[in-house]
Short mmCIF file of C-alpha atoms in Angstrom, two decimals:
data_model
loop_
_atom_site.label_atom_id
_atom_site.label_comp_id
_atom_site.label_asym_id
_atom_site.label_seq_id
_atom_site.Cartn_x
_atom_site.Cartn_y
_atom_site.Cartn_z
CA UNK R 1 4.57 51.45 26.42
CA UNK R 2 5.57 48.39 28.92
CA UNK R 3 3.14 45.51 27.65
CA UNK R 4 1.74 43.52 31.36
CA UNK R 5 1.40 40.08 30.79
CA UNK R 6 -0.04 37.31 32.28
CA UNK R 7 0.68 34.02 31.50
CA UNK R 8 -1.69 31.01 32.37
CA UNK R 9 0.06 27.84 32.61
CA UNK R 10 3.38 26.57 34.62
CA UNK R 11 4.65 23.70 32.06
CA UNK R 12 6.75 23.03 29.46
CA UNK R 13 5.85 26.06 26.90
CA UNK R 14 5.01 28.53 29.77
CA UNK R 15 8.98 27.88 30.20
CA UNK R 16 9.81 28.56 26.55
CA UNK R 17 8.17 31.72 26.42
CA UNK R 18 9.56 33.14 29.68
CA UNK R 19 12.92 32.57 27.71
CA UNK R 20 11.92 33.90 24.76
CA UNK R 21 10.34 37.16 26.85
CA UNK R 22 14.19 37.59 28.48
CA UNK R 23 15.85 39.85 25.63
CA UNK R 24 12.65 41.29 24.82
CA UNK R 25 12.30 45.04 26.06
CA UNK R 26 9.74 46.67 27.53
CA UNK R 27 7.45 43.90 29.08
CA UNK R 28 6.46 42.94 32.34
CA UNK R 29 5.25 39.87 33.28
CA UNK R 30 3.30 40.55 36.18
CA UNK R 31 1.04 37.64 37.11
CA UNK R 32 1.05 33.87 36.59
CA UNK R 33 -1.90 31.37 36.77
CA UNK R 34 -1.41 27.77 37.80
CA UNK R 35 -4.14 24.90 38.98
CA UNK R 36 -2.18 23.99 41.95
CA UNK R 37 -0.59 26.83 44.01
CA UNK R 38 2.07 24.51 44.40
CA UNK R 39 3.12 25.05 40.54
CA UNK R 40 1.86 28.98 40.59
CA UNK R 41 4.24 29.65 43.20
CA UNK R 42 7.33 27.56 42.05
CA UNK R 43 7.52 29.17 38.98
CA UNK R 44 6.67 32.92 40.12
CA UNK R 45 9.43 32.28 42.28
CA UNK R 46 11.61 31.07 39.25
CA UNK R 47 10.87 34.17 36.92
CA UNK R 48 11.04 36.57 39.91
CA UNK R 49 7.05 37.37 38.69
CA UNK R 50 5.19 39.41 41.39
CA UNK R 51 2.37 37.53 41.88
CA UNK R 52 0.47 34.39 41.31
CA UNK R 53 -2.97 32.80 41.45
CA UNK R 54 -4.99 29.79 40.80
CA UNK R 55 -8.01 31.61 39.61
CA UNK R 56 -7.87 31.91 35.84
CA UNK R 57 -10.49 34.90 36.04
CA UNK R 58 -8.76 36.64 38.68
CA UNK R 59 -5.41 36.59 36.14
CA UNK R 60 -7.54 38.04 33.30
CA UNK R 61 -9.22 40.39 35.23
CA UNK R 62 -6.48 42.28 36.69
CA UNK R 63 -6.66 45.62 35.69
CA UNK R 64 -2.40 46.15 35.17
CA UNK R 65 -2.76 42.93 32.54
CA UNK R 66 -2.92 43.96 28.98
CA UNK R 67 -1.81 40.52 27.35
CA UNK R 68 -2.95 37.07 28.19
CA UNK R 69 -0.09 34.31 26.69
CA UNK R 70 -2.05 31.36 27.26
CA UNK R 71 0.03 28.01 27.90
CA UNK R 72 -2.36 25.70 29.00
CA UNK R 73 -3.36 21.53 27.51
CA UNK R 74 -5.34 21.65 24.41
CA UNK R 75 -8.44 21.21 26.23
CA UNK R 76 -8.60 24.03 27.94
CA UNK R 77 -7.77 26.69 25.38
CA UNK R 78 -11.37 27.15 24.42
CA UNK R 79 -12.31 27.52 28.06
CA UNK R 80 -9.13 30.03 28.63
CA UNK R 81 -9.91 32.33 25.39
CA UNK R 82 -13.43 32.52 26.51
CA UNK R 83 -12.35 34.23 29.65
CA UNK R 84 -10.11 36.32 27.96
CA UNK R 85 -12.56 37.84 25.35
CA UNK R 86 -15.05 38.76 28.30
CA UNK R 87 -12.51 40.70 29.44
CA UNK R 88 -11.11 42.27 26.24
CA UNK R 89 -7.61 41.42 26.90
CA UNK R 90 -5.40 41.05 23.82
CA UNK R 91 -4.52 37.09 23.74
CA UNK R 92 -1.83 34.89 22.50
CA UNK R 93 -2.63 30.99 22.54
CA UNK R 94 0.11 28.10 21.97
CA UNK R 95 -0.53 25.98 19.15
CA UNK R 96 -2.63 24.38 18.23
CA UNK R 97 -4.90 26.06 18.85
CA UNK R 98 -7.71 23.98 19.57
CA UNK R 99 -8.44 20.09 19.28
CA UNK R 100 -11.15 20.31 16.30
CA UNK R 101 -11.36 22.92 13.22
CA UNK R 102 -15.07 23.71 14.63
CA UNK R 103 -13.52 24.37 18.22
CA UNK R 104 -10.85 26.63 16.84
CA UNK R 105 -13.37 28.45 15.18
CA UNK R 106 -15.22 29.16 18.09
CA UNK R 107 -11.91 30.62 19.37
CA UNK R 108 -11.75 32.61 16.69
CA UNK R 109 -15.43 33.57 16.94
CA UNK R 110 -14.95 35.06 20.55
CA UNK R 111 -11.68 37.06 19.74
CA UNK R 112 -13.10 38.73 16.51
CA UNK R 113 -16.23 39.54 18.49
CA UNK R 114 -14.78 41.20 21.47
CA UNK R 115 -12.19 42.97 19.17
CA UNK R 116 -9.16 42.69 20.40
CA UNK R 117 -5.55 41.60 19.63
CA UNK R 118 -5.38 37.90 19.40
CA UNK R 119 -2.16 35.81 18.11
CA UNK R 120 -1.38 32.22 17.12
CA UNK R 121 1.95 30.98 18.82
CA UNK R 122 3.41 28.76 16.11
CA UNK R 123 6.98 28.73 16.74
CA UNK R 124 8.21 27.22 13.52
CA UNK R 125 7.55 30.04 11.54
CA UNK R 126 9.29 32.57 13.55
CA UNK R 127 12.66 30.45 14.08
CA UNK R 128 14.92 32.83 12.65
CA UNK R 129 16.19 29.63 9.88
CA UNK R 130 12.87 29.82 9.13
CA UNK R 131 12.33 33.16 8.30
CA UNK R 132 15.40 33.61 6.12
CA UNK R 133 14.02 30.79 3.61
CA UNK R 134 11.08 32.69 3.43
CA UNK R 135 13.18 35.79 2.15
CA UNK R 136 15.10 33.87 -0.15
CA UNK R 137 11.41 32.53 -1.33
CA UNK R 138 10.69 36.56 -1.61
CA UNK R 139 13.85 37.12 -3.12
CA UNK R 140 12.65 34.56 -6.42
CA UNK R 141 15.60 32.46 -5.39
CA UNK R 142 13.40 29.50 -4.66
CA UNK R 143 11.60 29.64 -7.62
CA UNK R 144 8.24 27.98 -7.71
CA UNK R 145 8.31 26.10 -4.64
CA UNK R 146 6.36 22.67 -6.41
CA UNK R 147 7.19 20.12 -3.13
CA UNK R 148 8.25 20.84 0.46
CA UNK R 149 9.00 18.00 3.71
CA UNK R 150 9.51 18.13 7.19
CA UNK R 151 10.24 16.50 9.69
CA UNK R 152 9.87 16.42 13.56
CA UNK R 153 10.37 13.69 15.72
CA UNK R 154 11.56 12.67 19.39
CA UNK R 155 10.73 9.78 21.69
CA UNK R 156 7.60 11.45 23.33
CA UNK R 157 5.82 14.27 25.11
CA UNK R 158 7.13 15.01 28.53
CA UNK R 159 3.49 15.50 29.81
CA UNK R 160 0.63 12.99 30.57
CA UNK R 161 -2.39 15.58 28.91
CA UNK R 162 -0.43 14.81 25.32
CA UNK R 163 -0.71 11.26 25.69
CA UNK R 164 -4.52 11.34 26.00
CA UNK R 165 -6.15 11.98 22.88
CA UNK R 166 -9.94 13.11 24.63
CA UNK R 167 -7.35 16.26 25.79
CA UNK R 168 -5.04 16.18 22.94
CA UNK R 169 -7.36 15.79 20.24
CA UNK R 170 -5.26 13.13 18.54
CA UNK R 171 -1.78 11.79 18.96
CA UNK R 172 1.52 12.89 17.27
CA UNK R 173 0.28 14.36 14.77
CA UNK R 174 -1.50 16.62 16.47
CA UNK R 175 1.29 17.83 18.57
CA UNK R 176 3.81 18.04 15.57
CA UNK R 177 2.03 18.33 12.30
CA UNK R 178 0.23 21.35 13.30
CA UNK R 179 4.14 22.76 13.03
CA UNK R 180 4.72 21.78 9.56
CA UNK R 181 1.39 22.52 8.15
CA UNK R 182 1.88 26.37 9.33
CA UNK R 183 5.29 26.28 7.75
CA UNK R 184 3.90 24.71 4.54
CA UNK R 185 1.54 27.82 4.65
CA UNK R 186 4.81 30.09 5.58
CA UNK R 187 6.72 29.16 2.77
CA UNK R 188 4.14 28.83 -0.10
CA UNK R 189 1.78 32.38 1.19
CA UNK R 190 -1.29 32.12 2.52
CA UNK R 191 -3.01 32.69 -0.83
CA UNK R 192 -1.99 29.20 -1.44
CA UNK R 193 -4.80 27.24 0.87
CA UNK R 194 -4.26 23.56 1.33
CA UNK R 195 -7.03 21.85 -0.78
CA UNK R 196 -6.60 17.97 0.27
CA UNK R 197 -4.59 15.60 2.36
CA UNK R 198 -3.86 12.04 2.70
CA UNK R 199 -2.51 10.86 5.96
CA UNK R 200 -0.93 7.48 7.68
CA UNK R 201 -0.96 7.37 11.21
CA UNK R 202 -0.35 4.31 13.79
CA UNK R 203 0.56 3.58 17.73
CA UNK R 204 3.77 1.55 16.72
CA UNK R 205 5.72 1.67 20.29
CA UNK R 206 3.46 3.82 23.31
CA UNK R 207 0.74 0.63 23.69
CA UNK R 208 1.03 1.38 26.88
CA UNK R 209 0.85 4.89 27.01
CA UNK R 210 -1.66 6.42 24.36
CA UNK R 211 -4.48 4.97 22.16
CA UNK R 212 -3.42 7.54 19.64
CA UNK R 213 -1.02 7.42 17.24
CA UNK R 214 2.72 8.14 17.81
CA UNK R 215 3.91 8.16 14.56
CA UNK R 216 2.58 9.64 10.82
CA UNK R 217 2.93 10.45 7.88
CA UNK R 218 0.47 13.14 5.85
CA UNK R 219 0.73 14.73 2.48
CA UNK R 220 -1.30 17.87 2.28
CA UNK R 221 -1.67 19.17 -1.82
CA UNK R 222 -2.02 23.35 -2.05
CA UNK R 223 -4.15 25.17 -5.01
CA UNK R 224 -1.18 25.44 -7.14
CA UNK R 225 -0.54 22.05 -6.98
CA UNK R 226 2.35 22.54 -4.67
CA UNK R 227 2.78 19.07 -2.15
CA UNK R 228 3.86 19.32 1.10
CA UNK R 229 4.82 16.05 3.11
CA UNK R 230 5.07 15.77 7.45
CA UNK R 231 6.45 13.14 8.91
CA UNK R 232 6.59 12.90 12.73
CA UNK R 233 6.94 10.68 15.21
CA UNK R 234 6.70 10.28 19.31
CA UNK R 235 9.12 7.23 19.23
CA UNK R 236 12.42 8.32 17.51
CA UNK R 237 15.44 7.86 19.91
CA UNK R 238 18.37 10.33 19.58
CA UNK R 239 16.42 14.03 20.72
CA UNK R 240 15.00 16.23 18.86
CA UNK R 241 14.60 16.13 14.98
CA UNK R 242 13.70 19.28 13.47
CA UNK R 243 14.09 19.84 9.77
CA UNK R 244 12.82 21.77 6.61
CA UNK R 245 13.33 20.61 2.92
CA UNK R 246 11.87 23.22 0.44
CA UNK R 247 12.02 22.74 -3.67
CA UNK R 248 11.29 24.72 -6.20
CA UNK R 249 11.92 25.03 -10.03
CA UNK R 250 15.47 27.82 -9.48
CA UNK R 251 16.57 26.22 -6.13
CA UNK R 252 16.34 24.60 -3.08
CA UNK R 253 16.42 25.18 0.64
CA UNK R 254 17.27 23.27 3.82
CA UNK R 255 16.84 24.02 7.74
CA UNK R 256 18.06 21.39 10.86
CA UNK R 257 18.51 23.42 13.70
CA UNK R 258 19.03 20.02 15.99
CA UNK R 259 21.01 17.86 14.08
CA UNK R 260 23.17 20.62 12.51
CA UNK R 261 24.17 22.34 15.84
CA UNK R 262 27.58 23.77 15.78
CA UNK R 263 28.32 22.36 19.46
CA UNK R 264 29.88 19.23 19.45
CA UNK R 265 30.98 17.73 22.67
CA UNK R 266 31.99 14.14 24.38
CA UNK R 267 31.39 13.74 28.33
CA UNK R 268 31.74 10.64 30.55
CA UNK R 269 29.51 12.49 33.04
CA UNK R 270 25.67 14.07 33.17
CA UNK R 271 26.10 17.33 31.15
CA UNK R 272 22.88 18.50 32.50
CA UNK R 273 20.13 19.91 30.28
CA UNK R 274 21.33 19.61 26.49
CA UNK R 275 18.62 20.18 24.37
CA UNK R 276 14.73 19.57 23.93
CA UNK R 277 14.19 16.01 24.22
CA UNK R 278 17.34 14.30 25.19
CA UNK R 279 17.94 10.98 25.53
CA UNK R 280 20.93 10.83 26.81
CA UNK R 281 23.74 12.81 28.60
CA UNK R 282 27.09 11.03 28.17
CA UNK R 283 29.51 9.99 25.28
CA UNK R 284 28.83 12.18 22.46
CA UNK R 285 26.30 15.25 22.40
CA UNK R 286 24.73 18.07 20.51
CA UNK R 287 23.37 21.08 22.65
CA UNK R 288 21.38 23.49 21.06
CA UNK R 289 23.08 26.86 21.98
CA UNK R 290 19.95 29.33 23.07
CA UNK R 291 16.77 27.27 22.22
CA UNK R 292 14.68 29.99 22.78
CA UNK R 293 15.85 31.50 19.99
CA UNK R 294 16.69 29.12 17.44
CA UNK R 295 13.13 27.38 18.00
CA UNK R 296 11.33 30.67 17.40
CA UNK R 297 10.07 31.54 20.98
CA UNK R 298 12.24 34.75 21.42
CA UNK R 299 11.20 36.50 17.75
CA UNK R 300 7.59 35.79 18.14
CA UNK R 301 7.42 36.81 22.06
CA UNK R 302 8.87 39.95 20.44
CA UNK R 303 6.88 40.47 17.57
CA UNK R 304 3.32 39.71 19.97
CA UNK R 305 4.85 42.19 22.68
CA UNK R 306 5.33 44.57 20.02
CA UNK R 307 1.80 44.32 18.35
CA UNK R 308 0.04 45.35 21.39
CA UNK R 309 2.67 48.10 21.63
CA UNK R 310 1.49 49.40 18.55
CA UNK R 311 -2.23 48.14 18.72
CA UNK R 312 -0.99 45.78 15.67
CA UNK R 313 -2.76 42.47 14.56
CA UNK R 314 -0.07 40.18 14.59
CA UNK R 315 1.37 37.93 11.46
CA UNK R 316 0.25 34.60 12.84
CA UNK R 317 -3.43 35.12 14.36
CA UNK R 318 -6.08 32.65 15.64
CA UNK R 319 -7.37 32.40 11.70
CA UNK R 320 -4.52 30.82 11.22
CA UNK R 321 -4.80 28.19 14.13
CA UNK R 322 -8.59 28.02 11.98
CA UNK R 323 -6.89 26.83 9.58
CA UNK R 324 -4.30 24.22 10.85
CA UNK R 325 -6.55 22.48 12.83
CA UNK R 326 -9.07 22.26 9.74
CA UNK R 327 -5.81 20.34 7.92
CA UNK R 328 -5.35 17.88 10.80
CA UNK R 329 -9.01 17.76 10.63
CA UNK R 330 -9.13 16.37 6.97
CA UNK R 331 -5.93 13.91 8.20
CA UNK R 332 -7.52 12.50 10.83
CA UNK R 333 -10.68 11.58 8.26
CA UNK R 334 -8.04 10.37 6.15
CA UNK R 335 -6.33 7.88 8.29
CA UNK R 336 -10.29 6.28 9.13
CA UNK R 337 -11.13 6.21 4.74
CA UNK R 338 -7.45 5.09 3.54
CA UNK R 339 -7.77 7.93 0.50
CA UNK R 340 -7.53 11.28 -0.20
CA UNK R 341 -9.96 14.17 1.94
CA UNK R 342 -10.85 17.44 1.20
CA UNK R 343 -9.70 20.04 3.78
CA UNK R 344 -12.68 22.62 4.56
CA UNK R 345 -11.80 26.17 4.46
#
């Protein structure tokens, strides 16, 4: 079948996922929701989609729809999958999913209820680096994985919604962490919940811009004992930092899919867009060839397109935005006690 989409939301991700949707087959994208009809109808006309609205309902609704991608601020993802469950539509929501554990479980409440498709857009773990540490993981070449780290970092969100944490729900880690804590879950199974978590987090440079933090530091322990570490920060010059370290007891395993990029180039002029995050254009420079693909957005866009093909739930779902958010949750209490919280499951 040819899956109809509609996509609610003209930013930043909305953009990523149109990329990732180009080399997928049989899709259409046939309506895209905006709040201004300024932004609806610049980028319909920059995806060639058919036709646009400002009426979140109205996109839903439509009866040639049958997936809702939903690329909207934090805040409004509750309001968005509400919408969407009235109307039955099978759903996929950016991460992360909501701004509170309780929140995303509403989310998840309304999906299960109306019984219907519903899928949790966490890049990291379909970035095709990624995914082939998790097969060596299968494979036993890992081992026992007993500590893992990551890492993301840049010098801050390109939009003002991140910056304010009553939208946001929190700061950097927030925006980042809820990355690393999926891949934590990703590389260890999902039979291996997080337990507790003790987390650092301060505004160190944006004074100006947030009251939230911009950089932090959490360590998040598993059941078996397993310790994963995320570090990220909103204030790190130099683009994008992406990267994976995974240990275990027969091996080890290591991803950077910015700073290990196999283009290398000098330029005394603007080489126009580079990579995610740039901060600057001249001398020398690292672009990412096909971001889309390399940050994840093209394999999951295909796997989601090809769940509702098949009327499949999808590997990532909203239980699994559950239970990121309830790990920022428990790091967020950590960072107001100064010790060690228990993450609620």
């Amino acid at each position: 079948m040819t899956v109809r989409i509609a996509i609610l939301g003209s930013g930043f991700v909305s953009e990523f996922y149109l990329n990732g949707l180009k080399d997928v087959p049989n899709h259409e994208v046939v309506v895209n929701f905006s709040q201004t009809a300024e932004r609806a109808r610049a980028f319909g006309q920059r995806w060639s989609i058919p036709n646009q609205t400002t009426s979140m309902v109205e996109a839903v609704n439509r009866p040639d729809v049958d997936l809702v991608l939903i690329g909207l601020p934090n805040d409004i993802h509750l309001w968005a999958t509400r919408i969407v469950a009235r109307a039955k539509k099978h759903v996929v929501c950016t991460k992360p999913l909501a701004r509170t554990g309780d929140e995303a479980a509403e989310m998840l409440q309304f999906v299960q209820d109306a019984g219907i498709l519903h899928g949790y857009a966490e890049t990291e773990v379909f970035s095709p680096a990624v995914i082939r540490v998790r097969q060596m993981i299968e494979s036993g070449a890992i081992g026992r994985i007993f500590t893992m780290r990551s890492r993301e970092a840049h010098s801050g969100p390109h939009a003002p919604h991140f910056w304010d944490p009553a939208r946001a729900g929190g700061g950097a880690l927030m925006d980042m962490g809820c990355h690393m804590i999926e891949a934590f879950r990703y590389f260890l199974g999902k039979d291996d919940p997080p337990v507790e978590c003790i987390a650092w987090g301060e505004r160190l440079v944006h004074h100006e811009k947030t009251t939230a933090e911009d950089n932090a530091v959490a360590m998040i322990r598993f059941q078996s004992g397993a310790l994963g570490t995320a570090e990220v920060s909103w204030a790190a010059l130099g683009g994008l930092d992406l990267r994976n370290e995974i240990y275990g007891d027969r091996g080890a395993a290591f991803t950077d899919v910015t700073r290990g990029t196999p283009v290398r180039a000098f330029t005394l002029g603007a080489g126009g867009y580079l990579l995610e995050k740039a901060d600057a254009e001249t001398g020398w420079v690292f672009p990412v060839p096909d971001e889309a693909r390399v940050y994840g957005y093209q394999e999951e866009m295909r796997h989601f397109v090809e769940c509702v093909a098949k009327n499949q739930m999808p590997r990532e779902t909203y239980a699994d935005g559950v239970a990121v958010n309830r790990v920022v949750d428990a790091c967020y209490l950590s960072m107001k006690s100064k010790r060690w919280e228990p993450v609620t499951q």
